[in-house]
Amino acid sequence: MSIRPVLETRRAQPTLEGAGVHLHRAFGFRDPDELDPFLMMDHFRNDDPAKYKAGFPWHPHRGIETITYVLSGAVEHQDSLGNTGNLGAGDVQWMTAGSGIMHQEMPSPDAHGVNHGFQLWANLPGAQKMVDPRYQDVNAREIPEITDDDGTHVRIITGTFWGRTGPVDGIAADPVFLDVTVPAGVKKTLPIDTYRRAFAYVFEGEAAFADASTPTGVLLEKEVAGQEVNIRDMSGDRTLVRFGTGDEITVQAGERGVRFLLISGTPIQEPVAWHGPIVMNTQEELRQAFAELRNGTFIRPAH
């Protein structure tokens, strides 16, 4: 067994998206190879409806899959194919945009005015970029949950973990998507397939990752490529942790415990041509997609 070193920790950056939604971007629009097959992840958490109620009006997607995970409040969606739905607390939607879709997502608050969740973008390999669009809407009750003897709690959105398999399937990136809670003071080792790219995103509490023996209230970089590195004093909340290679991670929860997403996937390792909501392999394919948006042929008949 080998513990994955922490290659980098960085704070999610505040940004505006859609019609003026205030959110934090964990990663995206930088180097698409960095977390291949994942392109971007946004964290939306706000208790002021004025900062999110305008939502994400009609917009296109092609060549990717989007994963929406709602923790509080709801997200209503509809698309150009006539699909409609409402994601509530604990629900997940995995949308394969494929050859192209127009959709909108409109957030709404819970009883306390809070809307909280995540959207992750996963790339599609070239051979699947033009497949027919499809949705997988998953109710919270369908998602397996496991609590270990030490109180560590895991929701398995997709992939197999601790002998249980999540309900979302048929995803090109073959991801494992986990929502992990580790109680205060607990040190936990979690397995990850050696050949996957992996990251954690801390959104509650604090922790030390890698080979840290005591909770510090910061994210700790203990060792990278066999060399000691400095501790980076960063709050746990809204922090991305990018791992190197290995087949497990170790997390030491701080005095408030920690909750984080642990996500891994198989790299696609193909060229990326990316502009806004459309991700293809070549600039010519990208130009064609935007030309079709302009001339009204972007939405294609189902095969």
Short mmCIF file of C-alpha atoms in Angstrom, two decimals:
data_model
loop_
_atom_site.label_atom_id
_atom_site.label_comp_id
_atom_site.label_asym_id
_atom_site.label_seq_id
_atom_site.Cartn_x
_atom_site.Cartn_y
_atom_site.Cartn_z
CA MET A 1 0.00 0.00 0.00
CA SER A 2 1.20 3.53 -0.78
CA ILE A 3 -0.27 6.77 0.53
CA ARG A 4 -0.89 9.40 -2.13
CA PRO A 5 1.09 12.59 -1.47
CA VAL A 6 -0.64 15.96 -1.65
CA LEU A 7 0.58 17.72 -4.79
CA GLU A 8 -1.29 20.94 -4.13
CA THR A 9 -3.89 22.59 -1.95
CA ARG A 10 -5.73 25.70 -3.07
CA ARG A 11 -8.78 27.68 -2.09
CA ALA A 12 -11.84 27.78 -4.31
CA GLN A 13 -12.21 31.17 -5.98
CA PRO A 14 -15.38 33.30 -5.79
CA THR A 15 -16.97 33.92 -9.18
CA LEU A 16 -20.26 34.80 -10.87
CA GLU A 17 -21.97 32.45 -13.30
CA GLY A 18 -25.30 32.16 -15.07
CA ALA A 19 -27.48 35.24 -14.56
CA GLY A 20 -25.45 36.38 -11.56
CA VAL A 21 -25.14 33.37 -9.26
CA HIS A 22 -22.48 33.82 -6.58
CA LEU A 23 -20.43 30.64 -6.22
CA HIS A 24 -16.90 29.35 -5.62
CA ARG A 25 -14.93 27.56 -8.35
CA ALA A 26 -12.79 24.74 -6.99
CA PHE A 27 -11.03 24.31 -10.35
CA GLY A 28 -11.64 24.86 -14.04
CA PHE A 29 -10.58 26.85 -17.10
CA ARG A 30 -6.90 26.25 -16.28
CA ASP A 31 -4.94 23.22 -17.45
CA PRO A 32 -7.49 20.58 -18.58
CA ASP A 33 -4.86 17.85 -18.06
CA GLU A 34 -4.52 18.68 -14.37
CA LEU A 35 -7.48 16.59 -13.16
CA ASP A 36 -8.32 14.74 -16.40
CA PRO A 37 -11.05 13.44 -16.90
CA PHE A 38 -12.61 16.25 -14.81
CA LEU A 39 -12.73 19.76 -16.24
CA MET A 40 -14.36 21.97 -13.64
CA MET A 41 -16.18 21.95 -10.30
CA ASP A 42 -18.32 24.72 -8.82
CA HIS A 43 -19.47 24.93 -5.20
CA PHE A 44 -22.68 26.90 -4.67
CA ARG A 45 -23.55 27.71 -1.05
CA ASN A 46 -25.46 30.82 -0.13
CA ASP A 47 -28.10 31.88 2.40
CA ASP A 48 -29.14 35.00 0.47
CA PRO A 49 -31.61 34.12 -2.33
CA ALA A 50 -30.79 37.40 -4.07
CA LYS A 51 -27.35 35.93 -4.82
CA TYR A 52 -28.63 32.85 -6.61
CA LYS A 53 -32.34 33.12 -7.52
CA ALA A 54 -31.61 34.33 -11.08
CA GLY A 55 -30.07 30.91 -11.70
CA PHE A 56 -28.65 29.54 -14.92
CA PRO A 57 -31.04 30.38 -17.79
CA TRP A 58 -31.02 28.54 -21.10
CA HIS A 59 -27.53 27.61 -22.26
CA PRO A 60 -25.94 24.89 -24.44
CA HIS A 61 -23.64 21.98 -23.68
CA ARG A 62 -21.82 19.55 -25.96
CA GLY A 63 -19.04 17.01 -25.41
CA ILE A 64 -19.26 16.74 -21.61
CA GLU A 65 -21.18 15.29 -18.70
CA THR A 66 -22.38 17.45 -15.81
CA ILE A 67 -22.93 16.10 -12.30
CA THR A 68 -25.15 18.13 -9.96
CA TYR A 69 -25.27 17.17 -6.26
CA VAL A 70 -27.67 19.13 -4.06
CA LEU A 71 -27.23 19.32 -0.28
CA SER A 72 -29.79 22.01 0.67
CA GLY A 73 -32.61 23.71 -1.18
CA ALA A 74 -33.49 22.54 -4.67
CA VAL A 75 -32.57 22.93 -8.35
CA GLU A 76 -35.30 22.84 -10.99
CA HIS A 77 -34.17 21.90 -14.49
CA GLN A 78 -35.64 21.66 -17.96
CA ASP A 79 -34.18 21.14 -21.40
CA SER A 80 -34.71 21.36 -25.13
CA LEU A 81 -35.75 17.69 -25.28
CA GLY A 82 -38.74 18.31 -23.02
CA ASN A 83 -37.23 16.85 -19.85
CA THR A 84 -38.09 18.54 -16.55
CA GLY A 85 -37.27 17.73 -12.94
CA ASN A 86 -36.52 19.04 -9.49
CA LEU A 87 -33.47 18.02 -7.49
CA GLY A 88 -33.91 18.21 -3.72
CA ALA A 89 -31.58 17.78 -0.76
CA GLY A 90 -29.34 14.74 -1.22
CA ASP A 91 -30.38 14.18 -4.86
CA VAL A 92 -28.02 13.81 -7.82
CA GLN A 93 -28.36 14.43 -11.53
CA TRP A 94 -25.84 13.12 -14.03
CA MET A 95 -26.43 14.68 -17.46
CA THR A 96 -24.64 13.44 -20.55
CA ALA A 97 -24.77 16.38 -22.96
CA GLY A 98 -23.28 14.34 -25.81
CA SER A 99 -24.08 15.79 -29.23
CA GLY A 100 -25.79 18.80 -27.74
CA ILE A 101 -28.51 20.02 -25.43
CA MET A 102 -29.99 23.31 -24.31
CA HIS A 103 -31.05 23.44 -20.68
CA GLN A 104 -31.58 25.68 -17.69
CA GLU A 105 -31.12 25.19 -13.95
CA MET A 106 -32.95 27.37 -11.44
CA PRO A 107 -32.00 27.11 -7.74
CA SER A 108 -34.45 27.65 -4.88
CA PRO A 109 -33.94 27.92 -1.10
CA ASP A 110 -34.68 25.60 1.79
CA ALA A 111 -36.68 26.82 4.82
CA HIS A 112 -33.67 28.87 5.97
CA GLY A 113 -32.99 30.51 2.61
CA VAL A 114 -30.01 28.25 1.89
CA ASN A 115 -29.14 26.73 -1.46
CA HIS A 116 -26.09 24.45 -1.31
CA GLY A 117 -24.54 21.96 -3.68
CA PHE A 118 -21.95 21.19 -6.33
CA GLN A 119 -21.65 20.85 -10.08
CA LEU A 120 -18.79 18.83 -11.57
CA TRP A 121 -17.96 18.67 -15.29
CA ALA A 122 -16.49 15.45 -16.68
CA ASN A 123 -15.03 15.22 -20.16
CA LEU A 124 -16.25 12.76 -22.77
CA PRO A 125 -13.75 10.88 -24.98
CA GLY A 126 -13.84 11.77 -28.66
CA ALA A 127 -15.68 8.58 -29.58
CA GLN A 128 -18.58 9.52 -27.27
CA LYS A 129 -18.81 13.28 -27.70
CA MET A 130 -21.66 13.01 -30.19
CA VAL A 131 -23.78 10.35 -28.45
CA ASP A 132 -27.43 11.08 -27.76
CA PRO A 133 -28.00 13.19 -24.64
CA ARG A 134 -29.39 11.46 -21.55
CA TYR A 135 -30.14 12.05 -17.89
CA GLN A 136 -29.81 10.02 -14.73
CA ASP A 137 -31.81 11.60 -11.91
CA VAL A 138 -31.11 9.86 -8.60
CA ASN A 139 -33.22 10.33 -5.49
CA ALA A 140 -31.35 10.65 -2.18
CA ARG A 141 -32.99 7.42 -0.94
CA GLU A 142 -31.27 5.45 -3.71
CA ILE A 143 -27.73 6.45 -2.69
CA PRO A 144 -25.94 3.85 -0.51
CA GLU A 145 -24.57 5.12 2.81
CA ILE A 146 -22.06 3.33 5.04
CA THR A 147 -20.96 4.21 8.57
CA ASP A 148 -17.74 2.56 9.77
CA ASP A 149 -16.99 1.56 13.37
CA ASP A 150 -15.08 4.80 14.02
CA GLY A 151 -18.02 6.92 12.84
CA THR A 152 -16.68 7.66 9.35
CA HIS A 153 -19.71 8.08 7.07
CA VAL A 154 -19.65 7.71 3.27
CA ARG A 155 -22.35 8.34 0.66
CA ILE A 156 -21.53 6.53 -2.59
CA ILE A 157 -22.82 8.56 -5.53
CA THR A 158 -21.12 6.49 -8.20
CA GLY A 159 -18.50 3.76 -8.34
CA THR A 160 -17.79 0.96 -5.88
CA PHE A 161 -16.46 1.58 -2.38
CA TRP A 162 -16.31 -0.67 0.69
CA GLY A 163 -18.28 -3.31 -1.19
CA ARG A 164 -21.20 -1.03 -2.13
CA THR A 165 -21.92 0.45 -5.56
CA GLY A 166 -23.57 3.79 -6.26
CA PRO A 167 -26.68 4.04 -8.47
CA VAL A 168 -25.21 6.20 -11.27
CA ASP A 169 -23.76 4.06 -14.06
CA GLY A 170 -22.56 4.08 -17.66
CA ILE A 171 -20.33 7.13 -17.20
CA ALA A 172 -17.41 7.50 -19.60
CA ALA A 173 -14.92 8.63 -16.93
CA ASP A 174 -15.81 5.59 -14.79
CA PRO A 175 -15.66 7.82 -11.71
CA VAL A 176 -15.87 7.16 -8.01
CA PHE A 177 -17.75 10.05 -6.36
CA LEU A 178 -17.96 9.93 -2.56
CA ASP A 179 -19.30 12.29 0.12
CA VAL A 180 -17.14 11.53 3.18
CA THR A 181 -17.57 12.66 6.80
CA VAL A 182 -14.81 11.86 9.33
CA PRO A 183 -15.52 12.60 13.02
CA ALA A 184 -13.36 14.89 15.13
CA GLY A 185 -9.91 13.49 15.91
CA VAL A 186 -10.29 10.37 13.75
CA LYS A 187 -7.49 9.35 11.39
CA LYS A 188 -8.81 7.43 8.41
CA THR A 189 -7.24 5.71 5.40
CA LEU A 190 -9.40 5.36 2.30
CA PRO A 191 -8.59 3.27 -0.80
CA ILE A 192 -8.32 4.74 -4.32
CA ASP A 193 -7.51 2.84 -7.49
CA THR A 194 -3.86 3.45 -8.39
CA TYR A 195 -4.56 4.38 -12.02
CA ARG A 196 -7.08 7.15 -11.30
CA ARG A 197 -6.62 10.86 -10.94
CA ALA A 198 -7.98 11.91 -7.58
CA PHE A 199 -8.87 14.99 -5.57
CA ALA A 200 -10.69 15.93 -2.39
CA TYR A 201 -12.76 19.04 -1.82
CA VAL A 202 -13.21 20.05 1.81
CA PHE A 203 -16.40 21.97 2.54
CA GLU A 204 -16.97 21.51 6.29
CA GLY A 205 -14.51 21.42 9.18
CA GLU A 206 -10.78 20.94 8.70
CA ALA A 207 -8.26 18.15 8.26
CA ALA A 208 -4.68 17.18 7.53
CA PHE A 209 -4.12 14.98 4.50
CA ALA A 210 -1.25 12.62 3.64
CA ASP A 211 0.90 11.23 6.45
CA ALA A 212 -0.13 13.62 9.21
CA SER A 213 -0.26 12.23 12.75
CA THR A 214 -2.19 15.00 14.50
CA PRO A 215 -5.00 17.34 13.49
CA THR A 216 -3.71 20.83 12.85
CA GLY A 217 -6.71 22.82 11.68
CA VAL A 218 -4.90 23.23 8.35
CA LEU A 219 -4.36 21.13 5.28
CA LEU A 220 -0.92 19.61 5.55
CA GLU A 221 1.49 18.82 2.76
CA LYS A 222 3.81 16.31 4.39
CA GLU A 223 5.78 14.96 1.49
CA VAL A 224 5.92 15.45 -2.25
CA ALA A 225 8.18 13.27 -4.38
CA GLY A 226 10.06 12.15 -1.24
CA GLN A 227 10.95 15.67 -0.09
CA GLU A 228 9.73 17.61 2.93
CA VAL A 229 7.67 20.68 2.06
CA ASN A 230 6.27 23.52 4.10
CA ILE A 231 2.93 23.35 5.83
CA ARG A 232 0.47 25.61 4.08
CA ASP A 233 -1.81 27.41 6.51
CA MET A 234 -5.14 27.12 4.79
CA SER A 235 -8.62 26.79 6.19
CA GLY A 236 -10.32 23.51 5.45
CA ASP A 237 -13.50 25.13 4.15
CA ARG A 238 -13.70 25.41 0.34
CA THR A 239 -10.26 23.87 -0.23
CA LEU A 240 -9.23 21.64 -3.12
CA VAL A 241 -6.66 18.92 -2.36
CA ARG A 242 -4.97 17.41 -5.41
CA PHE A 243 -3.25 14.05 -4.90
CA GLY A 244 -0.31 12.32 -6.54
CA THR A 245 -0.13 8.60 -7.28
CA GLY A 246 -0.76 5.79 -4.82
CA ASP A 247 -3.56 3.46 -3.79
CA GLU A 248 -4.91 5.17 -0.67
CA ILE A 249 -5.24 8.53 1.05
CA THR A 250 -4.96 9.29 4.75
CA VAL A 251 -7.00 12.03 6.37
CA GLN A 252 -6.69 13.24 9.97
CA ALA A 253 -9.83 15.10 11.03
CA GLY A 254 -9.47 18.25 13.10
CA GLU A 255 -11.32 19.16 16.29
CA ARG A 256 -14.53 19.94 14.39
CA GLY A 257 -14.36 16.86 12.18
CA VAL A 258 -14.30 17.16 8.41
CA ARG A 259 -16.62 16.59 5.46
CA PHE A 260 -15.31 16.43 1.91
CA LEU A 261 -15.97 15.07 -1.55
CA LEU A 262 -13.48 12.41 -2.66
CA ILE A 263 -13.57 12.04 -6.44
CA SER A 264 -11.44 9.96 -8.80
CA GLY A 265 -11.63 9.00 -12.45
CA THR A 266 -9.72 7.38 -15.29
CA PRO A 267 -7.80 9.93 -17.42
CA ILE A 268 -8.98 10.26 -21.03
CA GLN A 269 -5.65 11.67 -22.27
CA GLU A 270 -6.99 13.29 -25.44
CA PRO A 271 -6.60 16.81 -26.85
CA VAL A 272 -9.06 19.34 -25.43
CA ALA A 273 -10.60 22.23 -27.35
CA TRP A 274 -12.76 24.14 -24.87
CA HIS A 275 -14.78 27.31 -24.97
CA GLY A 276 -17.46 28.03 -22.39
CA PRO A 277 -19.98 25.17 -22.13
CA ILE A 278 -18.66 23.21 -25.13
CA VAL A 279 -15.66 20.86 -25.00
CA MET A 280 -14.39 19.07 -28.11
CA ASN A 281 -11.09 17.57 -29.29
CA THR A 282 -10.17 20.07 -32.01
CA GLN A 283 -10.64 23.76 -32.75
CA GLU A 284 -12.44 22.82 -35.97
CA GLU A 285 -15.00 20.79 -34.00
CA LEU A 286 -15.41 23.72 -31.64
CA ARG A 287 -15.98 26.15 -34.52
CA GLN A 288 -18.54 23.77 -36.03
CA ALA A 289 -20.44 23.56 -32.73
CA PHE A 290 -20.73 27.34 -32.44
CA ALA A 291 -21.69 27.65 -36.12
CA GLU A 292 -24.52 25.16 -35.47
CA LEU A 293 -25.61 27.21 -32.47
CA ARG A 294 -25.88 30.25 -34.72
CA ASN A 295 -27.73 28.53 -37.57
CA GLY A 296 -30.16 26.52 -35.43
CA THR A 297 -28.82 23.00 -36.12
CA PHE A 298 -27.10 22.44 -32.75
CA ILE A 299 -29.78 20.05 -31.40
CA ARG A 300 -29.60 16.84 -33.40
CA PRO A 301 -32.23 14.13 -33.86
CA ALA A 302 -31.77 11.09 -31.62
CA HIS A 303 -30.14 8.11 -33.24
#
